[in-house]
PDB file of C-alpha atoms in Angstrom:
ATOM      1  CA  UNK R   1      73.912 105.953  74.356  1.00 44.00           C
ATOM      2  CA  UNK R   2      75.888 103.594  72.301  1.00 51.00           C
ATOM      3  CA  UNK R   3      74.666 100.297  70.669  1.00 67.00           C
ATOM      4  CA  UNK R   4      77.124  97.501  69.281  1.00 76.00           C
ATOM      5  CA  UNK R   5      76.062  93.677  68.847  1.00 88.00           C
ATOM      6  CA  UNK R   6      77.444  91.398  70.992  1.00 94.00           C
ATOM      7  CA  UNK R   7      77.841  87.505  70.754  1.00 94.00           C
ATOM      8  CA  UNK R   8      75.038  85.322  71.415  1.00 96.00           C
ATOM      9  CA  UNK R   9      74.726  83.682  75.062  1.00 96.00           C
ATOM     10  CA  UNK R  10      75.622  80.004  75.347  1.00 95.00           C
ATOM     11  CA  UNK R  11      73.741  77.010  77.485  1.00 95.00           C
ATOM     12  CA  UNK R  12      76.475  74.309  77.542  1.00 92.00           C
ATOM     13  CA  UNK R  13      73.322  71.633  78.305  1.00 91.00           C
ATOM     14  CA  UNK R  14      71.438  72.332  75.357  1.00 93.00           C
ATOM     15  CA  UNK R  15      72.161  69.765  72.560  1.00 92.00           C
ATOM     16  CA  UNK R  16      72.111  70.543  69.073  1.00 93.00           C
ATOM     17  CA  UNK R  17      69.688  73.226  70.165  1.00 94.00           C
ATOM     18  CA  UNK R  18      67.450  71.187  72.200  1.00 94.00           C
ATOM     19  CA  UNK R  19      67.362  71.698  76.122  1.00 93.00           C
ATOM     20  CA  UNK R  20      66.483  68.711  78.096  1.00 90.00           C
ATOM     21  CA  UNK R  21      65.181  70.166  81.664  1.00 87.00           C
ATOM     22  CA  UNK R  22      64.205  66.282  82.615  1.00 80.00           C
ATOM     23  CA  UNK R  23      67.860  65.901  82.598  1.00 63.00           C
ATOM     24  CA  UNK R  24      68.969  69.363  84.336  1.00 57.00           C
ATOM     25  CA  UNK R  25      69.564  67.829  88.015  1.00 60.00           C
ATOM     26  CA  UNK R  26      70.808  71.027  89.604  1.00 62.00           C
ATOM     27  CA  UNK R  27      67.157  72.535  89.502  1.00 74.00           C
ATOM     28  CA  UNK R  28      68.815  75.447  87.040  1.00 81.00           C
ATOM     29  CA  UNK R  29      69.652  76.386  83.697  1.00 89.00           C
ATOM     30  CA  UNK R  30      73.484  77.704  83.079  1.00 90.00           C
ATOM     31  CA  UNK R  31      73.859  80.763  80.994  1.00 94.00           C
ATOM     32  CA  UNK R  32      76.986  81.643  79.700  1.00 94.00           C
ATOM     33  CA  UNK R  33      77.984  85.188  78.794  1.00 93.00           C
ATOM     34  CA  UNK R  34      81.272  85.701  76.873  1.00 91.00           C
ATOM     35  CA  UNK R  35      83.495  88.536  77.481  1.00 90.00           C
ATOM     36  CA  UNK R  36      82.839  91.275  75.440  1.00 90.00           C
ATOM     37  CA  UNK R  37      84.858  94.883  74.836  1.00 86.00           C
ATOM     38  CA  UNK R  38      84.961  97.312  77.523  1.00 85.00           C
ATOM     39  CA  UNK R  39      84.049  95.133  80.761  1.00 88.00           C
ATOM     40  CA  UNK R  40      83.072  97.039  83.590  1.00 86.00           C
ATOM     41  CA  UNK R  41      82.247  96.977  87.693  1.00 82.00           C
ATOM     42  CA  UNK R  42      78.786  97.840  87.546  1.00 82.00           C
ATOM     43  CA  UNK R  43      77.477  96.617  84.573  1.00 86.00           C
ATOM     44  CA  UNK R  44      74.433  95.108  84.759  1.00 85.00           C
ATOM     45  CA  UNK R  45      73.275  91.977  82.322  1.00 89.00           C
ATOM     46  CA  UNK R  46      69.530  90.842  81.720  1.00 88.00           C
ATOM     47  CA  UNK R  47      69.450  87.015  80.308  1.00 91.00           C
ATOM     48  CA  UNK R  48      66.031  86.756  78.549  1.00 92.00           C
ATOM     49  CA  UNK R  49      64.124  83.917  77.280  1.00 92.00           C
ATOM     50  CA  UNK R  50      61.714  84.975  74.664  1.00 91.00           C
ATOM     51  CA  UNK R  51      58.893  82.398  74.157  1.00 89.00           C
ATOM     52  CA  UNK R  52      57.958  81.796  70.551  1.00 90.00           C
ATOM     53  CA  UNK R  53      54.866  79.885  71.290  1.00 81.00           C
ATOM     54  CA  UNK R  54      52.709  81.962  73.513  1.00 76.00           C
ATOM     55  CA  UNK R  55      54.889  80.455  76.509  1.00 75.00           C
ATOM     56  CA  UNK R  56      55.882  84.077  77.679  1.00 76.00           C
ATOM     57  CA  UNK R  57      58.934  85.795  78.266  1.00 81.00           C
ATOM     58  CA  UNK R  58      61.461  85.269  81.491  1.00 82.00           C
ATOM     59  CA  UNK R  59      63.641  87.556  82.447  1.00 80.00           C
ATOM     60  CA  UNK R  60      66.616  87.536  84.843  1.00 81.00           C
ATOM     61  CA  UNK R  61      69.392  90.073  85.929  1.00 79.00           C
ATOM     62  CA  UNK R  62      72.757  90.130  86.885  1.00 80.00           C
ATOM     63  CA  UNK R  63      75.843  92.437  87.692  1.00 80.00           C
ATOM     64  CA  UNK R  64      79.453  92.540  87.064  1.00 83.00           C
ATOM     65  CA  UNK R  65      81.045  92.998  90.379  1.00 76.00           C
ATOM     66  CA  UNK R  66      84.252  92.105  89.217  1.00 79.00           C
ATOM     67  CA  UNK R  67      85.938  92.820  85.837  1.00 79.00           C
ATOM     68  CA  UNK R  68      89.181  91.220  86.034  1.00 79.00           C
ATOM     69  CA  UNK R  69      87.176  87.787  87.100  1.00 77.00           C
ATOM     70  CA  UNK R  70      85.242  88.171  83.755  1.00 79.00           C
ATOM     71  CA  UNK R  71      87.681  86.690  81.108  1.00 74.00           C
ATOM     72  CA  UNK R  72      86.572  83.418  81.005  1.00 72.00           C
ATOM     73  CA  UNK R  73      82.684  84.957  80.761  1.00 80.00           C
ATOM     74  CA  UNK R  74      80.050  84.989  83.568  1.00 84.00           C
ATOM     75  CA  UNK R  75      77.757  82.234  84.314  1.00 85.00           C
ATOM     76  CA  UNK R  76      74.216  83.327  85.337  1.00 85.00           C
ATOM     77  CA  UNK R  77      71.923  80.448  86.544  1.00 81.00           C
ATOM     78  CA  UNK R  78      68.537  80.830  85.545  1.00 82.00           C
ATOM     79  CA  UNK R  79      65.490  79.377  87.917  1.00 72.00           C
ATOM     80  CA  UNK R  80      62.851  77.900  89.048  1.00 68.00           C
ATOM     81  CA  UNK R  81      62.808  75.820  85.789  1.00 77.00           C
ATOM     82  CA  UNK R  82      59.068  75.828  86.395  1.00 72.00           C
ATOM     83  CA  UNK R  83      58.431  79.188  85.037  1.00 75.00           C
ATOM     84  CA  UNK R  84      59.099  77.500  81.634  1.00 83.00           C
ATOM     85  CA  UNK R  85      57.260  75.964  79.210  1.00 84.00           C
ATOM     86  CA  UNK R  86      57.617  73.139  76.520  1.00 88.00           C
ATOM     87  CA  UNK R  87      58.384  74.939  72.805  1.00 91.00           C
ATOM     88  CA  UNK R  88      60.904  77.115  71.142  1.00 94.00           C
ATOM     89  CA  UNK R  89      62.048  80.307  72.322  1.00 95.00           C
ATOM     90  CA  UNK R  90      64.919  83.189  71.918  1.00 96.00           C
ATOM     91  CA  UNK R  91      67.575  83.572  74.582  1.00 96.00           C
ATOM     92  CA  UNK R  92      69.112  87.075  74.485  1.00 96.00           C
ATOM     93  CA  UNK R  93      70.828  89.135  76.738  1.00 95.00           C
ATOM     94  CA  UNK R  94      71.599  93.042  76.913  1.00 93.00           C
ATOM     95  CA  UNK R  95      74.508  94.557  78.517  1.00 92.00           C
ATOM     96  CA  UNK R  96      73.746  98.230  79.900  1.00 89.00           C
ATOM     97  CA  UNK R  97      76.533 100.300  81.657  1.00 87.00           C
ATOM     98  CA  UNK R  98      76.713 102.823  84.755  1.00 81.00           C
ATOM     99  CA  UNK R  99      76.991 105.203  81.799  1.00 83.00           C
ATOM    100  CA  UNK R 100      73.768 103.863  80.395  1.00 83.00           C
ATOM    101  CA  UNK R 101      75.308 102.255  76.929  1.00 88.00           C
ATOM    102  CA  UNK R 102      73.212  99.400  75.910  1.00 91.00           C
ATOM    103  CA  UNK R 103      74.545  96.949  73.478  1.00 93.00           C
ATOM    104  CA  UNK R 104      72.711  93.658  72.785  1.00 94.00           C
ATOM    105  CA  UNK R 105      72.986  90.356  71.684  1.00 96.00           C
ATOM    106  CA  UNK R 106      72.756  87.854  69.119  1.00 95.00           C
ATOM    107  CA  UNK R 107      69.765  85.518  69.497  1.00 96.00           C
ATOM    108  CA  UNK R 108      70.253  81.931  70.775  1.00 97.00           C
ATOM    109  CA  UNK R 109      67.265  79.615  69.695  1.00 96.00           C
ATOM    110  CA  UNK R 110      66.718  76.959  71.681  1.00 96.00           C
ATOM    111  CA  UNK R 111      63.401  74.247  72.517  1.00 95.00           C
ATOM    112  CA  UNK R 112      63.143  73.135  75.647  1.00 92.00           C
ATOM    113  CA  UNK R 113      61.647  69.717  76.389  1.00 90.00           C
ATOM    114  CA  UNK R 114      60.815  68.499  79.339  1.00 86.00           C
ATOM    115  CA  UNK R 115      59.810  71.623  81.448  1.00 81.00           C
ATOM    116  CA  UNK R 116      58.651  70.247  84.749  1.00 71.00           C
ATOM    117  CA  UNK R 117      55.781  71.149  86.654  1.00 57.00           C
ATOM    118  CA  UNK R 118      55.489  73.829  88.988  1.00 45.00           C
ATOM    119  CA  UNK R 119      53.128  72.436  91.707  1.00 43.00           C
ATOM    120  CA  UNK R 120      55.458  69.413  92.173  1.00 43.00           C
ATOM    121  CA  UNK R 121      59.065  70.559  91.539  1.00 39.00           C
ATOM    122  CA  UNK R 122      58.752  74.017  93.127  1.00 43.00           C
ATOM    123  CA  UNK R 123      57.834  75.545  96.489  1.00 45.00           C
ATOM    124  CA  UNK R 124      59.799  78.591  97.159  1.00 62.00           C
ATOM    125  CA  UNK R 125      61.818  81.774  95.021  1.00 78.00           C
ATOM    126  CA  UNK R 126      65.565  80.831  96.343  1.00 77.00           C
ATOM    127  CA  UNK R 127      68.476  83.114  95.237  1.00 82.00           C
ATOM    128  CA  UNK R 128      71.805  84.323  96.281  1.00 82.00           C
ATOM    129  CA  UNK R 129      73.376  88.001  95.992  1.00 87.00           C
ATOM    130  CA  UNK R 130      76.904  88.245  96.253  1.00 83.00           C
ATOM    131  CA  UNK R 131      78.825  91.489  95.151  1.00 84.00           C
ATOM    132  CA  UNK R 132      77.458  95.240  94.502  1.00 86.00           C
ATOM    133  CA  UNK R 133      74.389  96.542  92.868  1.00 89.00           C
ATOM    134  CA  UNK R 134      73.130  99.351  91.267  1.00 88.00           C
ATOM    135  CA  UNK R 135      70.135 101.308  92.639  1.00 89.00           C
ATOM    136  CA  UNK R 136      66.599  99.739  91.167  1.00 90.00           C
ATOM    137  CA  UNK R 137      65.864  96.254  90.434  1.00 91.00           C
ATOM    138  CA  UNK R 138      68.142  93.366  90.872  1.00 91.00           C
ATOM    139  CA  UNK R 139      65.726  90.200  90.454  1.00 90.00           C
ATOM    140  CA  UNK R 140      61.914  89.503  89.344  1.00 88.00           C
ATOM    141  CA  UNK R 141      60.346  86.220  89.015  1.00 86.00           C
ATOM    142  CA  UNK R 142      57.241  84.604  88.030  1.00 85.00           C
ATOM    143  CA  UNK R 143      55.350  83.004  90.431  1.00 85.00           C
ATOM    144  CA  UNK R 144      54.524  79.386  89.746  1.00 76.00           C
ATOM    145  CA  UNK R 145      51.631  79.046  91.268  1.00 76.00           C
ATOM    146  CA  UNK R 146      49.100  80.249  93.853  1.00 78.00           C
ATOM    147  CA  UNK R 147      50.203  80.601  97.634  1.00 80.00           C
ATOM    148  CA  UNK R 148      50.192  83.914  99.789  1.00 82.00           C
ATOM    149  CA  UNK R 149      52.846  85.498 102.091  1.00 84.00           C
ATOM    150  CA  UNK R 150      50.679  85.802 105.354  1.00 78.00           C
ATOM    151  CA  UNK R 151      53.396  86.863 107.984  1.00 78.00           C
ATOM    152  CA  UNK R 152      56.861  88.605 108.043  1.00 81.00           C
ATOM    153  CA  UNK R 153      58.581  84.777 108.629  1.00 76.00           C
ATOM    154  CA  UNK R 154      57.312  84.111 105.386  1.00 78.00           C
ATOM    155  CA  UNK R 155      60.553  85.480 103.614  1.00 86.00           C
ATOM    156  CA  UNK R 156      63.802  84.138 104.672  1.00 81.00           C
ATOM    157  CA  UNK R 157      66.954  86.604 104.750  1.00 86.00           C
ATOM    158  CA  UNK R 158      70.400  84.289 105.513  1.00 79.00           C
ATOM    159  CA  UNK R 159      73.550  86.773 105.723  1.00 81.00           C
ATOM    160  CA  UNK R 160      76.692  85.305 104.156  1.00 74.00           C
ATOM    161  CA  UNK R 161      79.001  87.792 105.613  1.00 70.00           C
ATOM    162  CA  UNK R 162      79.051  90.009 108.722  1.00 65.00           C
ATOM    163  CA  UNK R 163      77.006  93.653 107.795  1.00 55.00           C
ATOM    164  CA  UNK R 164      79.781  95.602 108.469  1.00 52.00           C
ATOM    165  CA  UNK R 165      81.026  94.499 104.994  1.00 53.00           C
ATOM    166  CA  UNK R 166      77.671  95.468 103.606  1.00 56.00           C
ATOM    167  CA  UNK R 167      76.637  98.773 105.445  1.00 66.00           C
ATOM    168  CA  UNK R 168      73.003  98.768 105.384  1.00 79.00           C
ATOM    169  CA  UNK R 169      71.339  98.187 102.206  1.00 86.00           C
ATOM    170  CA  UNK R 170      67.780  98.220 101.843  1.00 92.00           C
ATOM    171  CA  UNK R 171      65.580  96.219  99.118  1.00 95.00           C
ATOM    172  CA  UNK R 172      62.136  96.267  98.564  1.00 95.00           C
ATOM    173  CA  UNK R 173      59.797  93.630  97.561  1.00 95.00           C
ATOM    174  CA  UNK R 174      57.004  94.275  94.683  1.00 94.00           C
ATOM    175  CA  UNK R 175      54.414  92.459  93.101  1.00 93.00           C
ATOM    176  CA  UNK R 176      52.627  92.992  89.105  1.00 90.00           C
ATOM    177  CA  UNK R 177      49.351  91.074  89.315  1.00 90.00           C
ATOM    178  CA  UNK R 178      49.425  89.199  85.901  1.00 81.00           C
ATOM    179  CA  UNK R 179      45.602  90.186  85.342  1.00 77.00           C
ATOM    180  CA  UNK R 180      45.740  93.872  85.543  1.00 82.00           C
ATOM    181  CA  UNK R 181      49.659  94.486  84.935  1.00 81.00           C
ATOM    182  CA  UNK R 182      50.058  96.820  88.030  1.00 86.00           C
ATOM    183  CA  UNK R 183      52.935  96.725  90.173  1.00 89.00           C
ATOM    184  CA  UNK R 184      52.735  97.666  94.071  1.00 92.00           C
ATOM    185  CA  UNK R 185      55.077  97.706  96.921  1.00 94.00           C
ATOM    186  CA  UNK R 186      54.591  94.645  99.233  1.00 93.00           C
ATOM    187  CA  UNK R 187      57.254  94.855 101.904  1.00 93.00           C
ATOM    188  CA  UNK R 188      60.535  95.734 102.846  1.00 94.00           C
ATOM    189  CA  UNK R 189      63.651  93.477 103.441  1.00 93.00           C
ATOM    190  CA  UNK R 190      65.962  96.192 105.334  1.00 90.00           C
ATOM    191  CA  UNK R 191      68.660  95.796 107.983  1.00 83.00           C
ATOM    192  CA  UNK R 192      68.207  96.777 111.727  1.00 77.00           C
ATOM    193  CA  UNK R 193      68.911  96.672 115.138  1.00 74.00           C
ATOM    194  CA  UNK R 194      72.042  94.033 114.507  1.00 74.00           C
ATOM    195  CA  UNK R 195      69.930  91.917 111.863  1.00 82.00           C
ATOM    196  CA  UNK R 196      68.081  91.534 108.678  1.00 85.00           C
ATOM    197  CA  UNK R 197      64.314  91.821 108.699  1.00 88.00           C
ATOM    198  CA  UNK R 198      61.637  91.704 106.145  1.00 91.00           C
ATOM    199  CA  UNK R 199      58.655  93.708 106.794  1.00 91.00           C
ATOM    200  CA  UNK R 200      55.009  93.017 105.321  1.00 91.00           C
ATOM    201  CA  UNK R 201      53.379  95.943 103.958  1.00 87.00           C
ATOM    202  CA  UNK R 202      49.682  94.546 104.008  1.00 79.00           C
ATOM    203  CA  UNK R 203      49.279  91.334 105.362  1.00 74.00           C
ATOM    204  CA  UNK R 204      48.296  88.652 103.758  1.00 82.00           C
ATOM    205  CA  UNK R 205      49.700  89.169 100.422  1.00 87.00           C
ATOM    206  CA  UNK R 206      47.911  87.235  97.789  1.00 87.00           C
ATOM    207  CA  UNK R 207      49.871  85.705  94.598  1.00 87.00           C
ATOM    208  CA  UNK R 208      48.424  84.022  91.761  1.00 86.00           C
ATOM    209  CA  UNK R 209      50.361  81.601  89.016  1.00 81.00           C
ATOM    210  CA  UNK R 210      51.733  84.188  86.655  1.00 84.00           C
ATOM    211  CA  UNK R 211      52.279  87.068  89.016  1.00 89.00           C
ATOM    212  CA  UNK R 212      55.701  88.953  89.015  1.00 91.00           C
ATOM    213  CA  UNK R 213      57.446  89.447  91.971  1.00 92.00           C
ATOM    214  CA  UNK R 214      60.715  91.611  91.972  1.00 93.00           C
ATOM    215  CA  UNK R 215      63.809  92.896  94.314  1.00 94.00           C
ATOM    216  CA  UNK R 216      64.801  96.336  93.802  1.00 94.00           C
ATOM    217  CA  UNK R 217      67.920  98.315  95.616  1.00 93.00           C
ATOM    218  CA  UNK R 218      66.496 102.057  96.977  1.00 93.00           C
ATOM    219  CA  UNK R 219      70.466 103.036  96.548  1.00 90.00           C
ATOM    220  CA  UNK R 220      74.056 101.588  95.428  1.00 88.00           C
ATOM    221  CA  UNK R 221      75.117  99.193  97.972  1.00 85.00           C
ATOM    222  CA  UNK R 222      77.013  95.701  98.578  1.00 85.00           C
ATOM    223  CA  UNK R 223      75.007  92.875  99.042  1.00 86.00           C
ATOM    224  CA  UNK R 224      75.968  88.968 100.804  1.00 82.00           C
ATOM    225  CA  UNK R 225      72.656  87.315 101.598  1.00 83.00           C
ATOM    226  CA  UNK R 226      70.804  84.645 100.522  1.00 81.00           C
ATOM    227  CA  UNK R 227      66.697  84.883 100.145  1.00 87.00           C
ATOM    228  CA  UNK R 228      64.190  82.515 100.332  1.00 82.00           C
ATOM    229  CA  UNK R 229      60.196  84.101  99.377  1.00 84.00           C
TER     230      UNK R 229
END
C-alpha cells in the first residue's frame, strides 16, 4: 500500500471559509475533488466531514466510473444537510484504489452556519447511483430522526436504465444503532422476476435520530437506479 498527500477538497459555496446552508437552495452541499496522479475506473473516494465541536463525523462515498471524464475533478454532492450541525469542522477525503493504495488529503476547514433542522427540512434518504461499483459499501447515512420502515413499499427503487445494462446486482440494506454501535442486516434491495424489489428482513424496522444506515454491493456490478428509504 502506497500513501501520497493529495490536495485538499473544495466547496465552491463556502465563503472565506464559512458555509451558509440557509442559503444552499439545492438541499446539498457540492464537493469538489481535483484530479490527482494516476486516475483510475474503480477508484473509490470517501468525502468526510470531521466535526470539531462534538457535532460528529459524516461520511459519504463515491466511485470513479470514468477516468477520462475526471480532468476537470468530480463533484460529489453531499446530503441531507440535516445530518449537520452549526460549528467548525474538517472536510477530508481519501482516495483508495482496486489495488488498495490509499492516499489522503489535505484538510479543508470550514464552519457551517445555518444547518437546518431535520424534522422540518427532511423526510426521506434520496440518492442516485449511476456507473459501476466495487463489492461492499457504496453509501451510509445518518438518520435524522425517528421513523420506522414497517413494509417492503417503504423503500423506493426507480431504474434509470433497462437491467439488461445492469445484469443483476444485488445491495443490501444495514443499520448501526447509535446506542450500542452494532450493525445488522435489515433487508435486501435485489432484482427479480423483470423488476427491482426490496425485501424487509424483520418487519418493522425501528430507527432512531443518530442511527446509521448503509448500502453495500455483495459483488462488482453496474448500477442505474435511483433510491428513496
Amino acid at each position: 500500500m502506497t500513501e501520497r498527500e493529495l490536495d485538499a477538497p473544495l466547496i465552491p459555496k463556502a465563503d472565506n471559509g464559512v458555509l451558509d446552508l440557509g442559503g444552499t437552495q439545492e438541499n446539498v452541499i457540492e464537493v469538489i475533488i481535483k484530479p490527482y496522479d494516476e486516475i483510475n475506473k474503480g477508484d473509490k473516494i470517501t468525502v468526510r466531514f470531521d466535526g470539531l465541536g462534538g457535532q460528529g463525523t459524516f461520511l459519504r462515498y463515491a466511485y470513479v466510473t470514468d477516468a477520462d471524464l475526471f480532468f476537470a475533478g468530480k463533484d460529489i454532492q453531499i446530503r441531507p444537510l440535516s445530518v449537520f450541525s452549526n460549528g467548525p469542522f474538517n472536510v477530508t477525503y481519501t482516495v483508495e484504489s482496486r489495488a488498495a493504495n490509499i492516499s489522503s488529503s489535505k484538510p479543508l476547514g470550514i464552519t457551517i452556519n445555518n444547518a437546518p433542522d431535520a424534522e422540518v427540512n427532511v423526510q426521506y434518504h434520496q440518492a442516485t447511483y449511476s456507473g459501476f461499483y466495487l463489492e461492499g459499501l457504496i453509501d451510509s447515512w445518518i438518520v435524522p430522526f425517528d421513523y420506522a420502515i414497517s413494509k417492503n413499499s417503504d423503500v423506493l427503487i426507480s431504474p434509470l436504465s433497462t437491467q439488461a445494462e445492469q445484469g443483476n446486482p444485488t445491495l443490501i440494506l444495514s443499520k448501526r444503532t447509535q446506542a450500542s454501535g452494532t450493525s445488522s442486516a435489515v433487508g435486501t434491495l435485489a432484482y427479480t422476476l423483470g423488476k427491482w424489489a426490496f425485501i424487509i428482513s424483520d418487519s418493522p424496522i425501528t430507527l432512531k435520530k443518530g442511527d446509521e444506515l448503509s448500502l453495500a454491493m455483495i459483488s462488482d456490478g453496474n448500477l442505474d437506479l435511483a433510491v428513496t428509504v
